[in-house]
Amino acid sequence: MSGGPYSYSYIFKYIIIGDMGVGKSCLLHQFTEKKFMADCPHTIGVEFGTRIIEVSGQKIKLQIWDTAGQERFRAVTRSYYRGAAGALMVYDITRRSTYNHLSSWLTDTRNLTNPSTVIFLIGNKCDLDGQRDVTYEEAKQFAEENGLMFVEASAKTGERVEEAFLETAKKIFQSIQDGRLDLNAAESGVQHKPSQTGRTTLSNDQQPNKDTCSC
Amino acid sequence: MGSVDLLSLVQSGFTGETVLACLEVSKMQGWVRTTRYLAIISKSGSSAFFVLTSTRVPPISPADVSVEGIVPIDSNFKFELDTETQHEDGHDLYLSVSSNKSKLLFEMMPSSKSNAFVGELYKAVDNVVRKSGPLEYNWLNRYPPVIRHDCSDNGLKEEVQDSVVDSPDSLSLPRESIAKGSTPIAARESVIRYMMSKKEDQYMYKQSFRIFVGTWNVNGQSPTADLTEWLSCDVDPPDIYAIGFQELDLSTEAFLFNDTPRENEWYKAVVSGLHNGAKYTRVKLVRLVGMMLVVFVQEKLRQYVTGVACDTVGTGIMGKMGNKGGVGVRLDFHSTSICFVNAHLAAHVEEYERRNQDYRDIYSRMCFSSHHPPKTIKDHDHIYWLGDLNYRITEIDPKYVKDCVERDSFQKVLEYDQLIKQCRAQTVFVGFKEGSITFKPTYKYDTGTDNWDSSEKNRAPAWCDRILWKGESIEQIEYRSHPFLKISDHKPVSSLFDAKVRIIDAVKYRKIHEEVMKKLDKLENEFLPQVTVETTEITFDTVQFLVPQSKNLIIANTGQVPVKFEFIKKLDDPYYCKDWLNIEPYLGDVIPGEKCEVKVEVRVDKKSAYKLNSGQDQLYDILVLHLEGGKDIFITVSGNYERSCFGTSLETLASIKEPIREISLGSIIDKEKKKDSFSSGEGTYAVPKEVWFLVDHLYRHGTKAKHLFVQPGLHSEIYDIRDWLDNGSQESLPGSVYSVAEALLLLFESCPEPVIPYEMHTACLNCASNFMQCKQIIQGLTYHRKNVFIYLCSFLRELLSHSDDNGLDTKTLAALFGGIFMRDKPVPRDVSKPRSSQQQLDRKKSIFIYHFLVNDYPDLLPPLVSS
């Protein structure tokens, strides 16, 4: 049952980063609600979303932190990188400046996460191909040079949004299976929920109480 | 509380009834898990399953306990242990109890207690099966019918059911705990299972399938006849065949070693007799001595058959030999579980009680143990029971029987059929149905003929060979015998059924499952804490030294769950906000729909002024408002700080000839950076002009003022004095001498370093008792600091010369200025120093200063004026 189709055995922490207005929150919303948020206000802080997905027959709960993109919050949002298993780095294909800033986002990510953190580059707003300011090829090359996974996606149409989140999870899951990701490390960004217990900590804590009061 | 206590406590609440077992469990009701006590209670040979609630957990007196529901343990009672969950989970054991359409789910802790309880439950159920004659449940009637999960049609069943399967949408709190993931995952799963089962109609549909069930006692004969007449006499090919034989082989060999060539012979005969309108594949063949059951399904349907298993039960000699008993095959066809049982019950005319007993043995002992948990016959949606059941026609003249059946008037004879009579008495085949018999008795014929047995026994013909069924949505199409097959002393019997089988529409199922998952995901996101704040930008216009300003931040809970908020530290920051900020309250709870007002106060005091004056800091901070288990909101606080001489170093002040506000911020920052280079005093005042203005004012107006420096000033006057010093003025210094004295102290207090720098404090305290050494330390001060020190001490001595008027004494001033000249390093907000060591320090500082208030020290006097 708990090994059955509905439970989850892992929790992966993701962060979404990138310049202001590239569509980070819309990507999250599209992923969790399968809807496009037309009038998405600027994120002033860090939004939080969750969804359960399946990778290789394992249910995985994604905990996604969507960070504010404004430059003035940069120092604060750095606090949130720690312990991320996946980082979705987003730029806007219609605004070259957001692409140009990628190296600085990448530096932060590399400095503040652990080496096994999977970084996925997303060129958002690919539905606006007419206003394209960054070619697919150059971004692809940037991704390859830096060892990042890459897609162009659209939070508006939902195109390839799932793919980005799921591929990241697959890669993380692969790292776990290959033993490259140490689950015991506090900052791996992955929590394993062993199926033997299959419970959250809270209820484990409650266990002894229940014993003592019914005995 | 021990289980023994619980049992005796519950027992004391039931007089006249016996409480067999009692257990604390959690009742799973939609989203809710609530504590319940289960009890198996018996009276007059029958028992019932009681669900009890208690006002106290655990209950302390019988009065705490009340009955919530009762399920009679009768033939409709079913329970199932979800051991799979136990296995995977290691913690939980789910007990589901059902009777007719009512269903209850409980979670229990696996323990010896739960084992004992389940053991009692097995016993109670077993008791129902074994008991001959109907059980009596009237004793349950003393309980209000509304709480009974009764099988009788009292119209209250639906009501009961409603309370059992309450709409989860009406329950808010446990949803939240599910959403927060604070409920066990198993509970989330059970929620999904529950939600899926509620939506069953949306992805399940029923489809009718034709099932052929046949039985024949072949009396040990070989299959010398063509069986198509029996198996293929219908126009349409059936979807499933279940064909049972008895007395396949009567040899001792077969009896003792369960080995017979007949199996293969008859199997081949059956295969060649199957309807040629379809292709069949064998699902399972099972045989025990002479009893054989073989199940076929149309090849194209084989893929929908799963979970195939078989078992045999011998009820013959010593209750286990296989000359009598039953063989069974179970399978899942689409989503319906089907069980076929082929039985050969005890022989002999008068032995109907033994036949009843054989039935009960087979019913309770047949177990398909390859399933986890093992399944018994009753655990199936559809049960087909066929075989030579051996019930006879008794208490009637055999000749009369023969006469009647010759005239096809069966009804009169069937009145004397043992099986029909026993069924009516509910001693056997409870819940089973049989179609009306419209064919001649199938036993006993002279082999090879249609003639009744001509032996001396002269027995009445009987319908030994029967087919019964149990389950919903089964319609019997045919029930007949096949008299043309004459090789046995029995005639074969067959029945056609149209059985409606539940089928999952895989596409719809996936869609609904996805919807359910999405709904839960959405719920989980919806149930994240949500607040709105009026603004994320808090801007203060002009902030002046010491003048507090505050704005309110309203945190409104716009979500569906209570919110715990807290302003949290940023990475590497020691505190959640800067020195000059204060947030009250910085953490709290807000329930949905409510608001919380948080006061954000800016106050630049002596501790924070220097950083702002010197440009090391600015009035700008980003606060992180964190919602427990949810998002963070950034609140930006900003303002313009009006720079002031307060919070400026003595060196910088001494180097500025104009009022500080006339100097640009840049040049102050510049001067602060270079303040060490002014230590020679060149091009600067000997003491900062602000110090001089204040001391000079006091010298001229305050020497006789009572308790100067001890009596506090007025805030407003201090602000005026600050403005006077910062802006410069032609007017005389405002405020009372007391305010001026306090402003002077504040000026020193807000300097980045005390007059005697921090690094010299230890030395000062070590030599505090030695005036010579104290003088040496002062001699070693930088130019402005030495000047300020001596200037102040001289002024204090002047004050003390008027002690008759102002009432001041040396000790008081020494203590006060010891704390000023040798101010301690600021400590972080949340650290407090031990009191005793602080007192000792303060005493030594005071002694240090005391020397300079009572002694002359002409050797220290510097050239006061340098400019």
mmCIF file of C-alpha atoms in Angstrom, chain A:
data_model
loop_
_atom_site.group_PDB
_atom_site.id
_atom_site.type_symbol
_atom_site.label_atom_id
_atom_site.label_comp_id
_atom_site.label_asym_id
_atom_site.label_seq_id
_atom_site.Cartn_x
_atom_site.Cartn_y
_atom_site.Cartn_z
ATOM 1 C CA MET A 1 0.000 0.000 0.000
ATOM 2 C CA SER A 2 2.511 2.578 1.044
ATOM 3 C CA GLY A 3 4.815 1.108 -1.538
ATOM 4 C CA GLY A 4 1.778 1.316 -3.747
ATOM 5 C CA PRO A 5 0.838 3.909 -6.223
ATOM 6 C CA TYR A 6 0.063 6.867 -3.998
ATOM 7 C CA SER A 7 2.674 7.443 -1.381
ATOM 8 C CA TYR A 8 5.894 9.279 -1.969
ATOM 9 C CA SER A 9 9.268 8.118 -0.911
ATOM 10 C CA TYR A 10 11.295 11.238 -1.555
ATOM 11 C CA ILE A 11 11.046 14.958 -1.138
ATOM 12 C CA PHE A 12 13.099 17.051 -3.546
ATOM 13 C CA LYS A 13 13.675 20.717 -2.925
ATOM 14 C CA TYR A 14 13.791 22.952 -5.990
ATOM 15 C CA ILE A 15 14.538 26.617 -6.348
ATOM 16 C CA ILE A 16 13.562 28.767 -9.292
ATOM 17 C CA ILE A 17 15.879 31.677 -9.991
ATOM 18 C CA GLY A 18 16.438 34.281 -12.651
ATOM 19 C CA ASP A 19 15.855 37.952 -13.413
ATOM 20 C CA MET A 20 12.689 39.776 -12.579
ATOM 21 C CA GLY A 21 9.827 39.200 -15.001
ATOM 22 C CA VAL A 22 11.192 36.127 -16.748
ATOM 23 C CA GLY A 23 8.167 34.149 -15.595
ATOM 24 C CA LYS A 24 9.409 32.118 -12.659
ATOM 25 C CA SER A 25 6.139 32.268 -10.740
ATOM 26 C CA CYS A 26 4.138 31.527 -13.878
ATOM 27 C CA LEU A 27 6.219 28.425 -14.487
ATOM 28 C CA LEU A 28 5.557 27.277 -10.945
ATOM 29 C CA HIS A 29 1.870 28.025 -11.279
ATOM 30 C CA GLN A 30 1.652 26.241 -14.592
ATOM 31 C CA PHE A 31 3.373 23.249 -13.080
ATOM 32 C CA THR A 32 1.313 23.023 -9.896
ATOM 33 C CA GLU A 33 -2.052 24.211 -11.183
ATOM 34 C CA LYS A 34 -1.758 23.598 -14.919
ATOM 35 C CA LYS A 35 -2.968 27.125 -15.470
ATOM 36 C CA PHE A 36 -1.456 30.319 -16.771
ATOM 37 C CA MET A 37 -1.513 33.219 -14.394
ATOM 38 C CA ALA A 38 -2.055 36.201 -16.642
ATOM 39 C CA ASP A 39 -1.592 39.068 -14.203
ATOM 40 C CA CYS A 40 1.102 37.639 -12.077
ATOM 41 C CA PRO A 41 2.407 40.237 -9.646
ATOM 42 C CA HIS A 42 6.103 40.477 -8.951
ATOM 43 C CA THR A 43 7.117 38.054 -6.297
ATOM 44 C CA ILE A 44 8.202 39.963 -3.250
ATOM 45 C CA GLY A 45 9.665 37.160 -1.280
ATOM 46 C CA VAL A 46 9.702 33.471 -1.873
ATOM 47 C CA GLU A 47 6.620 31.596 -2.997
ATOM 48 C CA PHE A 48 6.165 27.995 -2.190
ATOM 49 C CA GLY A 49 4.523 25.228 -4.192
ATOM 50 C CA THR A 50 4.322 21.481 -4.082
ATOM 51 C CA ARG A 51 3.366 18.594 -6.334
ATOM 52 C CA ILE A 52 3.788 14.857 -6.319
ATOM 53 C CA ILE A 53 5.289 13.334 -9.427
ATOM 54 C CA GLU A 54 6.420 9.910 -10.467
ATOM 55 C CA VAL A 55 9.881 8.934 -11.569
ATOM 56 C CA SER A 56 10.753 5.323 -12.337
ATOM 57 C CA GLY A 57 7.734 4.154 -10.417
ATOM 58 C CA GLN A 58 8.686 6.216 -7.364
ATOM 59 C CA LYS A 59 6.427 8.937 -6.102
ATOM 60 C CA ILE A 60 8.381 12.056 -5.385
ATOM 61 C CA LYS A 61 7.142 15.145 -3.685
ATOM 62 C CA LEU A 62 8.575 18.318 -5.117
ATOM 63 C CA GLN A 63 8.877 21.314 -2.820
ATOM 64 C CA ILE A 64 9.448 24.288 -5.022
ATOM 65 C CA TRP A 65 10.723 27.644 -3.851
ATOM 66 C CA ASP A 66 10.065 30.420 -6.299
ATOM 67 C CA THR A 67 12.307 33.349 -5.510
ATOM 68 C CA ALA A 68 11.949 37.063 -6.093
ATOM 69 C CA GLY A 69 13.928 38.129 -9.125
ATOM 70 C CA GLN A 70 14.461 41.780 -8.276
ATOM 71 C CA GLU A 71 18.090 42.694 -7.987
ATOM 72 C CA ARG A 72 17.589 44.380 -4.615
ATOM 73 C CA PHE A 73 16.482 41.072 -3.105
ATOM 74 C CA ARG A 74 19.425 39.182 -4.457
ATOM 75 C CA ALA A 75 21.303 39.187 -1.169
ATOM 76 C CA VAL A 76 18.282 37.868 0.649
ATOM 77 C CA THR A 77 17.290 35.194 -1.848
ATOM 78 C CA ARG A 78 20.758 33.718 -1.572
ATOM 79 C CA SER A 79 19.594 32.255 1.729
ATOM 80 C CA TYR A 80 17.285 29.950 -0.160
ATOM 81 C CA TYR A 81 19.781 28.169 -2.365
ATOM 82 C CA ARG A 82 21.116 26.077 0.450
ATOM 83 C CA GLY A 83 19.830 22.527 0.330
ATOM 84 C CA ALA A 84 18.286 22.661 -3.124
ATOM 85 C CA ALA A 85 18.434 19.414 -5.080
ATOM 86 C CA GLY A 86 17.342 21.146 -8.245
ATOM 87 C CA ALA A 87 17.742 24.698 -9.498
ATOM 88 C CA LEU A 88 15.640 25.942 -12.374
ATOM 89 C CA MET A 89 17.429 28.922 -13.855
ATOM 90 C CA VAL A 90 15.082 30.950 -16.001
ATOM 91 C CA TYR A 91 15.589 33.662 -18.618
ATOM 92 C CA ASP A 92 13.217 35.340 -21.042
ATOM 93 C CA ILE A 93 13.957 34.575 -24.702
ATOM 94 C CA THR A 94 12.558 37.986 -25.655
ATOM 95 C CA ARG A 95 14.826 39.951 -23.327
ATOM 96 C CA ARG A 96 18.515 39.617 -23.959
ATOM 97 C CA SER A 97 19.509 41.219 -20.635
ATOM 98 C CA THR A 98 17.902 38.361 -18.724
ATOM 99 C CA TYR A 99 20.067 35.986 -20.705
ATOM 100 C CA ASN A 100 23.179 38.054 -20.163
ATOM 101 C CA HIS A 101 22.712 37.825 -16.401
ATOM 102 C CA LEU A 102 22.714 34.031 -16.440
ATOM 103 C CA SER A 103 26.394 33.726 -15.642
ATOM 104 C CA SER A 104 25.908 35.695 -12.458
ATOM 105 C CA TRP A 105 22.918 33.511 -11.462
ATOM 106 C CA LEU A 106 24.976 30.467 -12.293
ATOM 107 C CA THR A 107 27.855 31.668 -10.122
ATOM 108 C CA ASP A 108 25.499 32.105 -7.198
ATOM 109 C CA THR A 109 24.016 28.673 -7.770
ATOM 110 C CA ARG A 110 27.376 26.985 -7.959
ATOM 111 C CA ASN A 111 28.638 28.804 -4.870
ATOM 112 C CA LEU A 112 25.578 28.283 -2.746
ATOM 113 C CA THR A 113 24.460 24.772 -3.627
ATOM 114 C CA ASN A 114 26.276 21.489 -3.544
ATOM 115 C CA PRO A 115 28.002 19.957 -6.557
ATOM 116 C CA SER A 116 25.277 17.392 -7.193
ATOM 117 C CA THR A 117 22.535 20.022 -7.473
ATOM 118 C CA VAL A 118 20.917 19.637 -10.867
ATOM 119 C CA ILE A 119 20.750 22.950 -12.704
ATOM 120 C CA PHE A 120 18.166 23.201 -15.451
ATOM 121 C CA LEU A 121 18.172 26.195 -17.784
ATOM 122 C CA ILE A 122 14.778 27.290 -19.021
ATOM 123 C CA GLY A 123 14.311 29.805 -21.827
ATOM 124 C CA ASN A 124 10.787 30.942 -21.024
ATOM 125 C CA LYS A 125 8.190 32.609 -23.236
ATOM 126 C CA CYS A 126 8.969 30.482 -26.272
ATOM 127 C CA ASP A 127 5.400 31.217 -27.410
ATOM 128 C CA LEU A 128 6.647 34.712 -28.284
ATOM 129 C CA ASP A 129 8.956 33.496 -31.011
ATOM 130 C CA GLY A 130 8.352 36.655 -33.037
ATOM 131 C CA GLN A 131 9.958 38.781 -30.356
ATOM 132 C CA ARG A 132 12.858 36.440 -29.849
ATOM 133 C CA ASP A 133 16.022 38.158 -28.673
ATOM 134 C CA VAL A 134 18.080 35.100 -27.761
ATOM 135 C CA THR A 135 18.527 32.255 -30.225
ATOM 136 C CA TYR A 136 17.946 28.680 -29.238
ATOM 137 C CA GLU A 137 21.395 27.750 -30.458
ATOM 138 C CA GLU A 138 23.382 30.175 -28.350
ATOM 139 C CA ALA A 139 21.470 29.261 -25.217
ATOM 140 C CA LYS A 140 21.946 25.598 -26.023
ATOM 141 C CA GLN A 141 25.632 26.213 -26.369
ATOM 142 C CA PHE A 142 25.760 28.135 -23.091
ATOM 143 C CA ALA A 143 23.995 25.226 -21.409
ATOM 144 C CA GLU A 144 26.361 22.681 -22.877
ATOM 145 C CA GLU A 145 29.441 24.674 -21.948
ATOM 146 C CA ASN A 146 28.248 24.833 -18.371
ATOM 147 C CA GLY A 147 26.872 21.338 -18.126
ATOM 148 C CA LEU A 148 23.270 22.432 -17.698
ATOM 149 C CA MET A 149 20.138 20.774 -18.928
ATOM 150 C CA PHE A 150 18.131 23.046 -21.184
ATOM 151 C CA VAL A 151 14.738 23.561 -22.768
ATOM 152 C CA GLU A 152 12.789 26.440 -24.151
ATOM 153 C CA ALA A 153 9.375 26.428 -22.528
ATOM 154 C CA SER A 154 6.262 28.505 -22.255
ATOM 155 C CA ALA A 155 4.511 29.080 -18.964
ATOM 156 C CA LYS A 156 1.676 30.521 -21.026
ATOM 157 C CA THR A 157 0.950 27.503 -23.191
ATOM 158 C CA GLY A 158 2.425 24.995 -20.769
ATOM 159 C CA GLU A 159 4.747 23.770 -23.462
ATOM 160 C CA ARG A 160 7.648 21.753 -22.051
ATOM 161 C CA VAL A 161 7.001 23.037 -18.526
ATOM 162 C CA GLU A 162 6.340 19.540 -17.196
ATOM 163 C CA GLU A 163 9.397 18.338 -19.014
ATOM 164 C CA ALA A 164 11.685 20.772 -17.239
ATOM 165 C CA PHE A 165 10.444 19.870 -13.771
ATOM 166 C CA LEU A 166 10.286 16.150 -14.466
ATOM 167 C CA GLU A 167 13.646 15.874 -16.218
ATOM 168 C CA THR A 168 15.258 17.618 -13.276
ATOM 169 C CA ALA A 169 13.671 15.090 -10.932
ATOM 170 C CA LYS A 170 14.810 12.215 -13.116
ATOM 171 C CA LYS A 171 18.353 13.478 -13.052
ATOM 172 C CA ILE A 172 18.270 13.872 -9.275
ATOM 173 C CA PHE A 173 16.774 10.430 -8.914
ATOM 174 C CA GLN A 174 19.497 9.044 -11.128
ATOM 175 C CA SER A 175 22.107 10.664 -8.917
ATOM 176 C CA ILE A 176 20.558 8.977 -5.914
ATOM 177 C CA GLN A 177 20.623 5.625 -7.627
ATOM 178 C CA ASP A 178 24.170 6.069 -8.790
ATOM 179 C CA GLY A 179 25.113 6.979 -5.253
ATOM 180 C CA ARG A 180 26.396 10.368 -6.340
ATOM 181 C CA LEU A 181 23.954 12.123 -4.067
ATOM 182 C CA ASP A 182 24.471 11.522 -0.397
ATOM 183 C CA LEU A 183 21.042 11.410 1.136
ATOM 184 C CA ASN A 184 22.475 11.776 4.581
ATOM 185 C CA ALA A 185 24.049 15.097 3.789
ATOM 186 C CA ALA A 186 21.827 17.782 5.262
ATOM 187 C CA GLU A 187 22.176 19.889 2.155
ATOM 188 C CA SER A 188 21.400 17.288 -0.476
ATOM 189 C CA GLY A 189 17.929 18.763 -0.878
ATOM 190 C CA VAL A 190 16.481 15.288 -0.816
ATOM 191 C CA GLN A 191 14.641 13.673 2.008
ATOM 192 C CA HIS A 192 14.061 10.007 1.850
ATOM 193 C CA LYS A 193 10.999 8.583 3.435
ATOM 194 C CA PRO A 194 11.812 4.951 4.002
ATOM 195 C CA SER A 195 8.890 2.777 3.100
ATOM 196 C CA GLN A 196 9.369 0.716 6.237
ATOM 197 C CA THR A 197 8.034 3.597 8.213
ATOM 198 C CA GLY A 198 6.321 5.490 5.457
ATOM 199 C CA ARG A 199 5.346 8.111 7.933
ATOM 200 C CA THR A 200 6.175 11.655 8.661
ATOM 201 C CA THR A 201 8.257 12.492 11.646
ATOM 202 C CA LEU A 202 5.328 13.964 13.439
ATOM 203 C CA SER A 203 3.403 10.762 13.625
ATOM 204 C CA ASN A 204 6.495 8.853 14.568
ATOM 205 C CA ASP A 205 6.783 11.153 17.512
ATOM 206 C CA GLN A 206 3.252 10.425 18.427
ATOM 207 C CA GLN A 207 3.843 6.730 18.407
ATOM 208 C CA PRO A 208 5.297 6.327 21.879
ATOM 209 C CA ASN A 209 2.580 8.498 23.377
ATOM 210 C CA LYS A 210 -0.072 6.329 21.955
ATOM 211 C CA ASP A 211 1.652 3.306 23.360
ATOM 212 C CA THR A 212 1.909 4.663 26.802
ATOM 213 C CA CYS A 213 -1.648 5.831 26.981
ATOM 214 C CA SER A 214 -3.206 2.649 25.775
ATOM 215 C CA CYS A 215 -1.129 0.294 27.853
#
